[in-house]
Amino acid sequence: MNLFSVFDPSSYYGMSLNWFILMLIFLFFPFKYYLMESGIMLMFKVLFMGVSKVFKDVSVPNHLAVNFLCVTTFCYLMMSNLLGLFPFIFTGTAHPMITLGLGLVMWMSFFIMGFMKNFKMSCAHLVPEGSPLMLSPLMVLIESISHIIRPFTLSIRLAANMMAGHLIIGLLSSISLISFFGFFGSLILQNILLILEFGVAVIQGFVFSILLLLYALEYY
Protein backbone atom coordinates (compact mmCIF):
# COMPACT_ATOMS: atom_id res chain seq x y z
CA MET A 1 0.00 0.00 0.00
CA ASN A 2 1.22 3.46 -0.88
CA LEU A 3 -0.37 6.88 -1.09
CA PHE A 4 -1.01 6.65 -4.83
CA SER A 5 -2.72 3.24 -4.70
CA VAL A 6 -6.11 4.98 -4.41
CA PHE A 7 -5.78 5.96 -8.08
CA ASP A 8 -5.23 2.35 -9.26
CA PRO A 9 -8.29 1.12 -11.18
CA SER A 10 -9.53 -2.10 -9.58
CA SER A 11 -11.63 -4.81 -11.20
CA TYR A 12 -14.31 -7.09 -9.77
CA TYR A 13 -15.33 -10.29 -11.54
CA GLY A 14 -13.45 -9.20 -14.63
CA MET A 15 -15.19 -5.80 -14.90
CA SER A 16 -13.48 -2.46 -14.31
CA LEU A 17 -16.18 -0.91 -12.15
CA ASN A 18 -14.10 2.18 -11.47
CA TRP A 19 -14.17 3.15 -15.13
CA PHE A 20 -17.89 2.37 -15.27
CA ILE A 21 -18.60 5.48 -13.18
CA LEU A 22 -17.57 7.59 -16.19
CA MET A 23 -20.63 6.31 -18.07
CA LEU A 24 -23.02 6.76 -15.15
CA ILE A 25 -22.59 10.54 -15.41
CA PHE A 26 -24.76 10.55 -18.53
CA LEU A 27 -27.74 9.52 -16.38
CA PHE A 28 -27.82 13.06 -15.02
CA PHE A 29 -28.23 14.73 -18.41
CA PRO A 30 -31.84 14.06 -19.57
CA PHE A 31 -33.65 16.83 -17.66
CA LYS A 32 -36.64 16.93 -20.03
CA TYR A 33 -37.73 13.36 -19.27
CA TYR A 34 -39.04 14.40 -15.83
CA LEU A 35 -42.58 15.73 -15.53
CA MET A 36 -41.70 17.74 -12.45
CA GLU A 37 -38.21 19.09 -11.91
CA SER A 38 -36.65 18.54 -8.52
CA GLY A 39 -34.59 21.16 -6.73
CA ILE A 40 -31.32 19.53 -7.77
CA MET A 41 -32.39 19.34 -11.43
CA LEU A 42 -33.54 22.95 -11.33
CA MET A 43 -30.19 24.00 -9.86
CA PHE A 44 -28.31 22.18 -12.62
CA LYS A 45 -30.57 23.74 -15.24
CA VAL A 46 -29.92 27.25 -13.92
CA LEU A 47 -26.18 26.53 -13.82
CA PHE A 48 -26.29 25.11 -17.35
CA MET A 49 -28.09 28.19 -18.69
CA GLY A 50 -25.72 30.55 -16.86
CA VAL A 51 -22.60 28.83 -18.21
CA SER A 52 -24.14 28.72 -21.69
CA LYS A 53 -24.70 32.50 -21.56
CA VAL A 54 -21.09 33.09 -20.52
CA PHE A 55 -19.83 30.91 -23.37
CA LYS A 56 -22.08 32.72 -25.86
CA ASP A 57 -20.61 36.04 -24.75
CA VAL A 58 -17.10 34.70 -25.38
CA SER A 59 -17.95 33.22 -28.77
CA VAL A 60 -20.20 34.62 -31.50
CA PRO A 61 -23.75 33.50 -32.42
CA ASN A 62 -22.49 31.71 -35.53
CA HIS A 63 -20.57 29.16 -33.45
CA LEU A 64 -23.50 27.58 -31.60
CA ALA A 65 -22.31 24.01 -32.26
CA VAL A 66 -18.88 24.62 -30.69
CA ASN A 67 -20.56 26.51 -27.84
CA PHE A 68 -22.91 23.59 -27.14
CA LEU A 69 -19.99 21.13 -27.26
CA CYS A 70 -17.98 23.12 -24.71
CA VAL A 71 -20.99 23.59 -22.40
CA THR A 72 -21.66 19.84 -22.50
CA THR A 73 -17.99 19.19 -21.76
CA PHE A 74 -18.22 21.52 -18.76
CA CYS A 75 -21.27 19.70 -17.38
CA TYR A 76 -19.61 16.31 -17.84
CA LEU A 77 -16.35 17.37 -16.18
CA MET A 78 -18.13 19.16 -13.34
CA MET A 79 -20.32 16.16 -12.49
CA SER A 80 -17.37 13.78 -12.80
CA ASN A 81 -15.32 15.96 -10.44
CA LEU A 82 -18.18 16.29 -7.94
CA LEU A 83 -18.88 12.56 -7.93
CA GLY A 84 -15.21 11.98 -7.16
CA LEU A 85 -15.61 13.85 -3.86
CA PHE A 86 -17.82 11.10 -2.44
CA PRO A 87 -16.12 8.20 -0.62
CA PHE A 88 -15.30 5.04 -2.58
CA ILE A 89 -16.09 6.67 -5.96
CA PHE A 90 -13.40 6.61 -8.60
CA THR A 91 -12.28 10.05 -9.83
CA GLY A 92 -11.74 9.58 -13.55
CA THR A 93 -10.62 13.16 -14.16
CA ALA A 94 -7.65 12.63 -11.82
CA HIS A 95 -6.09 10.37 -14.46
CA PRO A 96 -4.26 11.87 -17.45
CA MET A 97 -5.68 9.04 -19.58
CA ILE A 98 -9.15 10.60 -19.39
CA THR A 99 -8.13 14.26 -19.58
CA LEU A 100 -5.67 13.68 -22.41
CA GLY A 101 -8.35 11.77 -24.29
CA LEU A 102 -10.72 14.72 -24.04
CA GLY A 103 -8.10 17.38 -24.74
CA LEU A 104 -6.33 15.69 -27.63
CA VAL A 105 -9.43 14.49 -29.47
CA MET A 106 -11.25 17.83 -29.30
CA TRP A 107 -8.20 20.02 -29.92
CA MET A 108 -7.00 17.90 -32.86
CA SER A 109 -10.51 18.01 -34.32
CA PHE A 110 -10.53 21.81 -34.20
CA PHE A 111 -6.95 22.03 -35.51
CA ILE A 112 -7.55 19.72 -38.50
CA MET A 113 -10.96 21.26 -39.24
CA GLY A 114 -9.45 24.74 -39.33
CA PHE A 115 -6.80 23.71 -41.87
CA MET A 116 -9.33 21.81 -44.00
CA LYS A 117 -11.82 24.70 -43.94
CA ASN A 118 -9.38 27.50 -44.79
CA PHE A 119 -5.76 26.45 -45.16
CA LYS A 120 -4.51 29.92 -46.09
CA MET A 121 -6.10 31.71 -43.13
CA SER A 122 -4.99 28.99 -40.71
CA CYS A 123 -1.39 29.31 -41.82
CA ALA A 124 -1.60 33.11 -41.68
CA HIS A 125 -2.90 32.85 -38.12
CA LEU A 126 0.25 30.91 -37.13
CA VAL A 127 2.61 33.59 -38.48
CA PRO A 128 3.33 36.40 -35.96
CA GLU A 129 2.67 39.90 -37.15
CA GLY A 130 5.71 41.62 -38.65
CA SER A 131 7.59 38.39 -39.48
CA PRO A 132 9.64 38.32 -42.73
CA LEU A 133 7.91 36.59 -45.64
CA MET A 134 10.87 34.26 -46.24
CA LEU A 135 10.59 32.91 -42.70
CA SER A 136 6.82 32.30 -42.89
CA PRO A 137 7.01 28.51 -43.56
CA LEU A 138 9.44 28.07 -40.66
CA MET A 139 7.26 30.21 -38.37
CA VAL A 140 4.22 28.10 -39.27
CA LEU A 141 6.11 24.96 -38.27
CA ILE A 142 7.37 26.45 -35.00
CA GLU A 143 3.96 27.87 -34.05
CA SER A 144 2.30 24.54 -34.90
CA ILE A 145 4.61 22.76 -32.46
CA SER A 146 3.84 25.34 -29.76
CA HIS A 147 0.11 24.86 -30.40
CA ILE A 148 0.47 21.07 -30.11
CA ILE A 149 1.60 21.56 -26.49
CA ARG A 150 -1.74 23.20 -25.66
CA PRO A 151 -3.86 20.04 -25.18
CA PHE A 152 -1.16 18.50 -22.97
CA THR A 153 -1.00 21.51 -20.66
CA LEU A 154 -4.79 21.74 -20.68
CA SER A 155 -5.21 18.10 -19.70
CA ILE A 156 -2.37 17.82 -17.19
CA ARG A 157 -3.64 20.94 -15.39
CA LEU A 158 -7.05 19.34 -14.81
CA ALA A 159 -5.63 15.96 -13.72
CA ALA A 160 -3.01 17.51 -11.43
CA ASN A 161 -5.49 19.79 -9.66
CA MET A 162 -7.96 16.97 -9.04
CA MET A 163 -5.25 14.54 -7.90
CA ALA A 164 -3.61 17.08 -5.58
CA GLY A 165 -6.78 17.67 -3.56
CA HIS A 166 -7.40 13.96 -3.06
CA LEU A 167 -3.81 13.38 -2.00
CA ILE A 168 -3.98 16.17 0.58
CA ILE A 169 -7.23 14.76 1.98
CA GLY A 170 -5.56 11.34 2.21
CA LEU A 171 -2.60 12.83 4.08
CA LEU A 172 -4.90 14.67 6.51
CA SER A 173 -6.83 11.49 7.22
CA SER A 174 -3.64 9.81 8.45
CA ILE A 175 -3.34 12.46 11.20
CA SER A 176 -6.51 11.12 12.83
CA LEU A 177 -4.68 7.94 13.84
CA ILE A 178 -2.08 9.79 15.93
CA SER A 179 -4.14 11.01 18.89
CA PHE A 180 -7.58 12.11 20.05
CA PHE A 181 -6.87 15.76 19.27
CA GLY A 182 -5.40 14.77 15.93
CA PHE A 183 -8.70 13.11 15.04
CA PHE A 184 -10.74 16.29 15.56
CA GLY A 185 -8.07 18.44 13.93
CA SER A 186 -8.03 16.16 10.92
CA LEU A 187 -11.84 16.17 10.77
CA ILE A 188 -12.03 19.98 10.74
CA LEU A 189 -9.27 20.35 8.17
CA GLN A 190 -10.81 17.74 5.89
CA ASN A 191 -14.20 19.47 6.01
CA ILE A 192 -12.59 22.79 5.07
CA LEU A 193 -10.65 21.12 2.27
CA LEU A 194 -13.78 19.40 0.96
CA ILE A 195 -15.49 22.78 0.65
CA LEU A 196 -12.48 24.05 -1.30
CA GLU A 197 -12.49 20.91 -3.45
CA PHE A 198 -16.15 21.53 -4.29
CA GLY A 199 -15.16 24.90 -5.73
CA VAL A 200 -12.14 23.40 -7.49
CA ALA A 201 -14.35 20.74 -9.10
CA VAL A 202 -16.58 23.40 -10.67
CA ILE A 203 -13.78 25.85 -11.54
CA GLN A 204 -11.54 23.25 -13.17
CA GLY A 205 -14.38 22.05 -15.38
CA PHE A 206 -15.12 25.65 -16.37
CA VAL A 207 -11.44 26.48 -17.06
CA PHE A 208 -10.99 23.36 -19.20
CA SER A 209 -14.13 24.14 -21.23
CA ILE A 210 -13.54 27.87 -21.70
CA LEU A 211 -9.94 27.30 -22.84
CA LEU A 212 -11.20 24.61 -25.21
CA LEU A 213 -13.69 27.14 -26.63
CA LEU A 214 -10.98 29.80 -27.04
CA TYR A 215 -8.71 27.32 -28.81
CA ALA A 216 -11.58 26.31 -31.11
CA LEU A 217 -12.35 29.91 -32.05
CA GLU A 218 -8.74 30.46 -33.18
CA TYR A 219 -9.12 27.88 -35.94
CA TYR A 220 -12.54 29.02 -37.20
mmCIF file of N, CA, C and O in Angstrom, residues 51-131:
data_model
loop_
_atom_site.group_PDB
_atom_site.id
_atom_site.type_symbol
_atom_site.label_atom_id
_atom_site.label_comp_id
_atom_site.label_asym_id
_atom_site.label_seq_id
_atom_site.Cartn_x
_atom_site.Cartn_y
_atom_site.Cartn_z
ATOM 1 N N VAL A 51 -23.878 29.117 -17.543
ATOM 2 C CA VAL A 51 -22.604 28.832 -18.213
ATOM 3 C C VAL A 51 -22.754 28.994 -19.723
ATOM 4 O O VAL A 51 -21.858 29.514 -20.406
ATOM 5 N N SER A 52 -23.901 28.575 -20.255
ATOM 6 C CA SER A 52 -24.135 28.723 -21.689
ATOM 7 C C SER A 52 -24.136 30.191 -22.096
ATOM 8 O O SER A 52 -23.621 30.554 -23.160
ATOM 9 N N LYS A 53 -24.693 31.063 -21.263
ATOM 10 C CA LYS A 53 -24.703 32.496 -21.565
ATOM 11 C C LYS A 53 -23.288 33.073 -21.552
ATOM 12 O O LYS A 53 -22.928 33.902 -22.394
ATOM 13 N N VAL A 54 -22.473 32.614 -20.579
ATOM 14 C CA VAL A 54 -21.085 33.086 -20.520
ATOM 15 C C VAL A 54 -20.321 32.652 -21.766
ATOM 16 O O VAL A 54 -19.560 33.429 -22.364
ATOM 17 N N PHE A 55 -20.528 31.412 -22.192
ATOM 18 C CA PHE A 55 -19.831 30.906 -23.371
ATOM 19 C C PHE A 55 -20.292 31.630 -24.638
ATOM 20 O O PHE A 55 -19.497 31.851 -25.550
ATOM 21 N N LYS A 56 -21.586 31.985 -24.701
ATOM 22 C CA LYS A 56 -22.082 32.722 -25.863
ATOM 23 C C LYS A 56 -21.490 34.122 -25.923
ATOM 24 O O LYS A 56 -21.277 34.661 -27.005
ATOM 25 N N ASP A 57 -21.243 34.718 -24.762
ATOM 26 C CA ASP A 57 -20.611 36.043 -24.745
ATOM 27 C C ASP A 57 -19.170 35.972 -25.233
ATOM 28 O O ASP A 57 -18.664 36.919 -25.847
ATOM 29 N N VAL A 58 -18.490 34.857 -24.936
ATOM 30 C CA VAL A 58 -17.100 34.697 -25.380
ATOM 31 C C VAL A 58 -17.046 34.434 -26.877
ATOM 32 O O VAL A 58 -16.233 35.010 -27.600
ATOM 33 N N SER A 59 -17.926 33.550 -27.350
ATOM 34 C CA SER A 59 -17.954 33.225 -28.773
ATOM 35 C C SER A 59 -18.919 34.170 -29.484
ATOM 36 O O SER A 59 -19.357 35.170 -28.947
ATOM 37 N N VAL A 60 -19.250 33.823 -30.719
ATOM 38 C CA VAL A 60 -20.199 34.615 -31.502
ATOM 39 C C VAL A 60 -21.398 33.730 -31.815
ATOM 40 O O VAL A 60 -21.307 32.503 -31.739
ATOM 41 N N PRO A 61 -22.543 34.327 -32.180
ATOM 42 C CA PRO A 61 -23.751 33.504 -32.420
ATOM 43 C C PRO A 61 -23.602 32.472 -33.524
ATOM 44 O O PRO A 61 -24.362 31.517 -33.569
ATOM 45 N N ASN A 62 -22.648 32.650 -34.425
ATOM 46 C CA ASN A 62 -22.491 31.710 -35.533
ATOM 47 C C ASN A 62 -21.818 30.409 -35.117
ATOM 48 O O ASN A 62 -21.769 29.463 -35.906
ATOM 49 N N HIS A 63 -21.286 30.339 -33.910
ATOM 50 C CA HIS A 63 -20.569 29.156 -33.449
ATOM 51 C C HIS A 63 -21.362 28.443 -32.359
ATOM 52 O O HIS A 63 -20.838 28.110 -31.301
ATOM 53 N N LEU A 64 -22.640 28.204 -32.604
ATOM 54 C CA LEU A 64 -23.502 27.583 -31.602
ATOM 55 C C LEU A 64 -23.123 26.123 -31.361
ATOM 56 O O LEU A 64 -23.259 25.622 -30.252
ATOM 57 N N ALA A 65 -22.660 25.424 -32.407
ATOM 58 C CA ALA A 65 -22.306 24.015 -32.260
ATOM 59 C C ALA A 65 -21.097 23.859 -31.339
ATOM 60 O O ALA A 65 -21.096 23.010 -30.445
ATOM 61 N N VAL A 66 -20.068 24.676 -31.548
ATOM 62 C CA VAL A 66 -18.885 24.620 -30.686
ATOM 63 C C VAL A 66 -19.239 25.050 -29.271
ATOM 64 O O VAL A 66 -18.755 24.476 -28.291
ATOM 65 N N ASN A 67 -20.120 26.044 -29.156
ATOM 66 C CA ASN A 67 -20.556 26.506 -27.841
ATOM 67 C C ASN A 67 -21.273 25.395 -27.088
ATOM 68 O O ASN A 67 -21.031 25.170 -25.901
ATOM 69 N N PHE A 68 -22.168 24.694 -27.774
ATOM 70 C CA PHE A 68 -22.906 23.592 -27.143
ATOM 71 C C PHE A 68 -21.956 22.466 -26.737
ATOM 72 O O PHE A 68 -22.115 21.863 -25.664
ATOM 73 N N LEU A 69 -20.959 22.171 -27.579
ATOM 74 C CA LEU A 69 -19.994 21.125 -27.258
ATOM 75 C C LEU A 69 -19.206 21.459 -26.006
ATOM 76 O O LEU A 69 -18.987 20.604 -25.138
ATOM 77 N N CYS A 70 -18.775 22.717 -25.875
ATOM 78 C CA CYS A 70 -17.984 23.121 -24.713
ATOM 79 C C CYS A 70 -18.836 23.168 -23.448
ATOM 80 O O CYS A 70 -18.355 22.816 -22.361
ATOM 81 N N VAL A 71 -20.105 23.581 -23.563
ATOM 82 C CA VAL A 71 -20.989 23.588 -22.399
ATOM 83 C C VAL A 71 -21.255 22.159 -21.925
ATOM 84 O O VAL A 71 -21.264 21.877 -20.729
ATOM 85 N N THR A 72 -21.470 21.246 -22.857
ATOM 86 C CA THR A 72 -21.664 19.836 -22.498
ATOM 87 C C THR A 72 -20.419 19.261 -21.851
ATOM 88 O O THR A 72 -20.503 18.483 -20.885
ATOM 89 N N THR A 73 -19.251 19.634 -22.369
ATOM 90 C CA THR A 73 -17.992 19.187 -21.756
ATOM 91 C C THR A 73 -17.863 19.702 -20.335
ATOM 92 O O THR A 73 -17.418 18.984 -19.437
ATOM 93 N N PHE A 74 -18.260 20.955 -20.116
ATOM 94 C CA PHE A 74 -18.220 21.516 -18.765
ATOM 95 C C PHE A 74 -19.122 20.735 -17.807
ATOM 96 O O PHE A 74 -18.718 20.406 -16.684
ATOM 97 N N CYS A 75 -20.345 20.440 -18.247
ATOM 98 C CA CYS A 75 -21.272 19.696 -17.380
ATOM 99 C C CYS A 75 -20.738 18.302 -17.070
ATOM 100 O O CYS A 75 -20.838 17.824 -15.931
ATOM 101 N N TYR A 76 -20.157 17.649 -18.065
ATOM 102 C CA TYR A 76 -19.609 16.308 -17.843
ATOM 103 C C TYR A 76 -18.437 16.341 -16.858
ATOM 104 O O TYR A 76 -18.378 15.545 -15.919
ATOM 105 N N LEU A 77 -17.512 17.269 -17.064
ATOM 106 C CA LEU A 77 -16.350 17.370 -16.180
ATOM 107 C C LEU A 77 -16.762 17.779 -14.770
ATOM 108 O O LEU A 77 -16.234 17.248 -13.782
ATOM 109 N N MET A 78 -17.699 18.714 -14.660
ATOM 110 C CA MET A 78 -18.130 19.163 -13.340
ATOM 111 C C MET A 78 -18.766 18.026 -12.551
ATOM 112 O O MET A 78 -18.443 17.815 -11.377
ATOM 113 N N MET A 79 -19.662 17.265 -13.189
ATOM 114 C CA MET A 79 -20.320 16.164 -12.486
ATOM 115 C C MET A 79 -19.345 15.034 -12.178
ATOM 116 O O MET A 79 -19.430 14.387 -11.135
ATOM 117 N N SER A 80 -18.391 14.795 -13.072
ATOM 118 C CA SER A 80 -17.372 13.784 -12.797
ATOM 119 C C SER A 80 -16.495 14.184 -11.617
ATOM 120 O O SER A 80 -16.166 13.361 -10.757
ATOM 121 N N ASN A 81 -16.120 15.468 -11.558
ATOM 122 C CA ASN A 81 -15.315 15.964 -10.437
ATOM 123 C C ASN A 81 -16.089 15.910 -9.128
ATOM 124 O O ASN A 81 -15.539 15.547 -8.073
ATOM 125 N N LEU A 82 -17.371 16.289 -9.162
ATOM 126 C CA LEU A 82 -18.177 16.290 -7.938
ATOM 127 C C LEU A 82 -18.445 14.879 -7.431
ATOM 128 O O LEU A 82 -18.439 14.632 -6.227
ATOM 129 N N LEU A 83 -18.669 13.945 -8.351
ATOM 130 C CA LEU A 83 -18.875 12.556 -7.932
ATOM 131 C C LEU A 83 -17.619 11.983 -7.289
ATOM 132 O O LEU A 83 -17.698 11.127 -6.416
ATOM 133 N N GLY A 84 -16.457 12.458 -7.732
ATOM 134 C CA GLY A 84 -15.209 11.979 -7.162
ATOM 135 C C GLY A 84 -14.979 12.418 -5.734
ATOM 136 O O GLY A 84 -14.086 11.893 -5.060
ATOM 137 N N LEU A 85 -15.763 13.401 -5.241
ATOM 138 C CA LEU A 85 -15.613 13.852 -3.857
ATOM 139 C C LEU A 85 -16.278 12.899 -2.868
ATOM 140 O O LEU A 85 -15.998 12.980 -1.678
ATOM 141 N N PHE A 86 -17.160 12.042 -3.339
ATOM 142 C CA PHE A 86 -17.816 11.097 -2.444
ATOM 143 C C PHE A 86 -16.894 9.918 -2.152
ATOM 144 O O PHE A 86 -16.089 9.523 -3.001
ATOM 145 N N PRO A 87 -16.997 9.334 -0.964
ATOM 146 C CA PRO A 87 -16.121 8.204 -0.619
ATOM 147 C C PRO A 87 -16.367 6.995 -1.515
ATOM 148 O O PRO A 87 -17.501 6.738 -1.924
ATOM 149 N N PHE A 88 -15.289 6.293 -1.828
ATOM 150 C CA PHE A 88 -15.305 5.041 -2.580
ATOM 151 C C PHE A 88 -15.798 5.209 -4.013
ATOM 152 O O PHE A 88 -16.265 4.258 -4.630
ATOM 153 N N ILE A 89 -15.736 6.425 -4.564
ATOM 154 C CA ILE A 89 -16.088 6.667 -5.960
ATOM 155 C C ILE A 89 -14.833 7.069 -6.706
ATOM 156 O O ILE A 89 -14.095 7.955 -6.274
ATOM 157 N N PHE A 90 -14.608 6.417 -7.799
ATOM 158 C CA PHE A 90 -13.402 6.607 -8.595
ATOM 159 C C PHE A 90 -13.439 7.958 -9.313
ATOM 160 O O PHE A 90 -14.424 8.281 -9.973
ATOM 161 N N THR A 91 -12.382 8.738 -9.177
ATOM 162 C CA THR A 91 -12.284 10.046 -9.834
ATOM 163 C C THR A 91 -11.566 9.885 -11.162
ATOM 164 O O THR A 91 -10.340 9.843 -11.222
ATOM 165 N N GLY A 92 -12.341 9.795 -12.238
ATOM 166 C CA GLY A 92 -11.739 9.579 -13.553
ATOM 167 C C GLY A 92 -10.927 10.756 -14.043
ATOM 168 O O GLY A 92 -9.914 10.583 -14.731
ATOM 169 N N THR A 93 -11.333 11.974 -13.689
ATOM 170 C CA THR A 93 -10.622 13.163 -14.161
ATOM 171 C C THR A 93 -9.287 13.368 -13.457
ATOM 172 O O THR A 93 -8.554 14.292 -13.809
ATOM 173 N N ALA A 94 -8.966 12.566 -12.462
ATOM 174 C CA ALA A 94 -7.652 12.635 -11.823
ATOM 175 C C ALA A 94 -6.610 11.844 -12.601
ATOM 176 O O ALA A 94 -5.435 11.860 -12.229
ATOM 177 N N HIS A 95 -7.011 11.162 -13.655
ATOM 178 C CA HIS A 95 -6.092 10.372 -14.465
ATOM 179 C C HIS A 95 -5.823 11.068 -15.790
ATOM 180 O O HIS A 95 -6.773 11.466 -16.484
ATOM 181 N N PRO A 96 -4.580 11.245 -16.161
ATOM 182 C CA PRO A 96 -4.260 11.872 -17.454
ATOM 183 C C PRO A 96 -4.837 11.107 -18.643
ATOM 184 O O PRO A 96 -5.027 11.689 -19.704
ATOM 185 N N MET A 97 -5.112 9.812 -18.488
ATOM 186 C CA MET A 97 -5.682 9.039 -19.583
ATOM 187 C C MET A 97 -7.025 9.615 -20.030
ATOM 188 O O MET A 97 -7.322 9.702 -21.230
ATOM 189 N N ILE A 98 -7.838 10.042 -19.063
ATOM 190 C CA ILE A 98 -9.151 10.605 -19.387
ATOM 191 C C ILE A 98 -9.015 12.035 -19.900
ATOM 192 O O ILE A 98 -9.594 12.411 -20.928
ATOM 193 N N THR A 99 -8.247 12.852 -19.189
ATOM 194 C CA THR A 99 -8.128 14.263 -19.576
ATOM 195 C C THR A 99 -7.391 14.431 -20.906
ATOM 196 O O THR A 99 -7.761 15.283 -21.719
ATOM 197 N N LEU A 100 -6.368 13.617 -21.129
ATOM 198 C CA LEU A 100 -5.667 13.682 -22.412
ATOM 199 C C LEU A 100 -6.561 13.215 -23.544
ATOM 200 O O LEU A 100 -6.484 13.736 -24.661
ATOM 201 N N GLY A 101 -7.402 12.222 -23.265
ATOM 202 C CA GLY A 101 -8.345 11.773 -24.286
ATOM 203 C C GLY A 101 -9.294 12.884 -24.709
ATOM 204 O O GLY A 101 -9.531 13.100 -25.897
ATOM 205 N N LEU A 102 -9.825 13.603 -23.719
ATOM 206 C CA LEU A 102 -10.724 14.719 -24.039
ATOM 207 C C LEU A 102 -9.982 15.854 -24.751
ATOM 208 O O LEU A 102 -10.436 16.364 -25.780
ATOM 209 N N GLY A 103 -8.833 16.249 -24.186
ATOM 210 C CA GLY A 103 -8.103 17.381 -24.736
ATOM 211 C C GLY A 103 -7.574 17.131 -26.137
ATOM 212 O O GLY A 103 -7.748 17.951 -27.035
ATOM 213 N N LEU A 104 -6.938 15.975 -26.336
ATOM 214 C CA LEU A 104 -6.326 15.693 -27.631
ATOM 215 C C LEU A 104 -7.358 15.510 -28.730
ATOM 216 O O LEU A 104 -7.203 16.040 -29.834
ATOM 217 N N VAL A 105 -8.418 14.756 -28.441
ATOM 218 C CA VAL A 105 -9.427 14.492 -29.474
ATOM 219 C C VAL A 105 -10.107 15.787 -29.909
ATOM 220 O O VAL A 105 -10.240 16.071 -31.112
ATOM 221 N N MET A 106 -10.543 16.595 -28.934
ATOM 222 C CA MET A 106 -11.251 17.831 -29.298
ATOM 223 C C MET A 106 -10.317 18.845 -29.951
ATOM 224 O O MET A 106 -10.661 19.467 -30.959
ATOM 225 N N TRP A 107 -9.118 19.027 -29.366
ATOM 226 C CA TRP A 107 -8.200 20.024 -29.919
ATOM 227 C C TRP A 107 -7.756 19.622 -31.321
ATOM 228 O O TRP A 107 -7.700 20.474 -32.219
ATOM 229 N N MET A 108 -7.429 18.349 -31.533
ATOM 230 C CA MET A 108 -7.002 17.901 -32.858
ATOM 231 C C MET A 108 -8.133 18.042 -33.870
ATOM 232 O O MET A 108 -7.889 18.354 -35.036
ATOM 233 N N SER A 109 -9.376 17.837 -33.415
ATOM 234 C CA SER A 109 -10.508 18.013 -34.323
ATOM 235 C C SER A 109 -10.609 19.460 -34.778
ATOM 236 O O SER A 109 -10.812 19.736 -35.970
ATOM 237 N N PHE A 110 -10.473 20.393 -33.836
ATOM 238 C CA PHE A 110 -10.526 21.812 -34.201
ATOM 239 C C PHE A 110 -9.348 22.194 -35.096
ATOM 240 O O PHE A 110 -9.508 22.958 -36.059
ATOM 241 N N PHE A 111 -8.161 21.683 -34.770
ATOM 242 C CA PHE A 111 -6.949 22.026 -35.511
ATOM 243 C C PHE A 111 -7.046 21.548 -36.961
ATOM 244 O O PHE A 111 -6.781 22.306 -37.905
ATOM 245 N N ILE A 112 -7.453 20.283 -37.149
ATOM 246 C CA ILE A 112 -7.555 19.721 -38.503
ATOM 247 C C ILE A 112 -8.697 20.374 -39.264
ATOM 248 O O ILE A 112 -8.585 20.669 -40.469
ATOM 249 N N MET A 113 -9.817 20.632 -38.577
ATOM 250 C CA MET A 113 -10.956 21.256 -39.238
ATOM 251 C C MET A 113 -10.614 22.657 -39.727
ATOM 252 O O MET A 113 -11.052 23.085 -40.811
ATOM 253 N N GLY A 114 -9.837 23.398 -38.913
ATOM 254 C CA GLY A 114 -9.451 24.735 -39.325
ATOM 255 C C GLY A 114 -8.600 24.730 -40.582
ATOM 256 O O GLY A 114 -8.795 25.549 -41.489
ATOM 257 N N PHE A 115 -7.652 23.780 -40.685
ATOM 258 C CA PHE A 115 -6.800 23.707 -41.871
ATOM 259 C C PHE A 115 -7.578 23.214 -43.086
ATOM 260 O O PHE A 115 -7.312 23.637 -44.214
ATOM 261 N N MET A 116 -8.529 22.308 -42.874
ATOM 262 C CA MET A 116 -9.329 21.811 -44.002
ATOM 263 C C MET A 116 -10.321 22.870 -44.485
ATOM 264 O O MET A 116 -10.627 22.952 -45.681
ATOM 265 N N LYS A 117 -10.824 23.693 -43.579
ATOM 266 C CA LYS A 117 -11.821 24.701 -43.945
ATOM 267 C C LYS A 117 -11.176 25.876 -44.665
ATOM 268 O O LYS A 117 -11.700 26.348 -45.676
ATOM 269 N N ASN A 118 -10.057 26.358 -44.167
ATOM 270 C CA ASN A 118 -9.378 27.505 -44.785
ATOM 271 C C ASN A 118 -7.887 27.379 -44.484
ATOM 272 O O ASN A 118 -7.415 27.863 -43.451
ATOM 273 N N PHE A 119 -7.179 26.715 -45.373
ATOM 274 C CA PHE A 119 -5.759 26.448 -45.156
ATOM 275 C C PHE A 119 -4.949 27.737 -45.124
ATOM 276 O O PHE A 119 -4.052 27.900 -44.295
ATOM 277 N N LYS A 120 -5.275 28.678 -45.995
ATOM 278 C CA LYS A 120 -4.513 29.924 -46.091
ATOM 279 C C LYS A 120 -4.649 30.757 -44.821
ATOM 280 O O LYS A 120 -3.655 31.252 -44.267
ATOM 281 N N MET A 121 -5.872 30.922 -44.331
ATOM 282 C CA MET A 121 -6.095 31.713 -43.135
ATOM 283 C C MET A 121 -5.514 31.038 -41.893
ATOM 284 O O MET A 121 -5.025 31.704 -40.975
ATOM 285 N N SER A 122 -5.553 29.709 -41.844
ATOM 286 C CA SER A 122 -4.995 28.989 -40.706
ATOM 287 C C SER A 122 -3.483 29.153 -40.651
ATOM 288 O O SER A 122 -2.912 29.341 -39.573
ATOM 289 N N CYS A 123 -2.835 29.093 -41.796
ATOM 290 C CA CYS A 123 -1.386 29.306 -41.822
ATOM 291 C C CYS A 123 -1.039 30.755 -41.487
ATOM 292 O O CYS A 123 -0.056 31.015 -40.787
ATOM 293 N N ALA A 124 -1.849 31.703 -41.985
ATOM 294 C CA ALA A 124 -1.598 33.108 -41.680
ATOM 295 C C ALA A 124 -1.771 33.398 -40.196
ATOM 296 O O ALA A 124 -1.091 34.263 -39.639
ATOM 297 N N HIS A 125 -2.689 32.664 -39.555
ATOM 298 C CA HIS A 125 -2.895 32.845 -38.120
ATOM 299 C C HIS A 125 -1.674 32.404 -37.308
ATOM 300 O O HIS A 125 -1.411 32.934 -36.226
ATOM 301 N N LEU A 126 -0.917 31.438 -37.849
ATOM 302 C CA LEU A 126 0.246 30.915 -37.134
ATOM 303 C C LEU A 126 1.497 31.776 -37.326
ATOM 304 O O LEU A 126 2.505 31.531 -36.661
ATOM 305 N N VAL A 127 1.446 32.725 -38.235
ATOM 306 C CA VAL A 127 2.607 33.592 -38.485
ATOM 307 C C VAL A 127 2.470 34.860 -37.654
ATOM 308 O O VAL A 127 1.470 35.578 -37.778
ATOM 309 N N PRO A 128 3.417 35.160 -36.765
ATOM 310 C CA PRO A 128 3.335 36.398 -35.964
ATOM 311 C C PRO A 128 3.364 37.636 -36.849
ATOM 312 O O PRO A 128 3.980 37.642 -37.929
ATOM 313 N N GLU A 129 2.722 38.671 -36.391
ATOM 314 C CA GLU A 129 2.668 39.905 -37.152
ATOM 315 C C GLU A 129 4.048 40.557 -37.238
ATOM 316 O O GLU A 129 4.763 40.645 -36.243
ATOM 317 N N GLY A 130 4.419 40.975 -38.433
ATOM 318 C CA GLY A 130 5.709 41.617 -38.651
ATOM 319 C C GLY A 130 6.835 40.659 -38.995
ATOM 320 O O GLY A 130 7.982 41.104 -39.135
ATOM 321 N N SER A 131 6.545 39.354 -39.137
ATOM 322 C CA SER A 131 7.592 38.386 -39.482
ATOM 323 C C SER A 131 7.960 38.500 -40.962
ATOM 324 O O SER A 131 7.101 38.806 -41.801
#
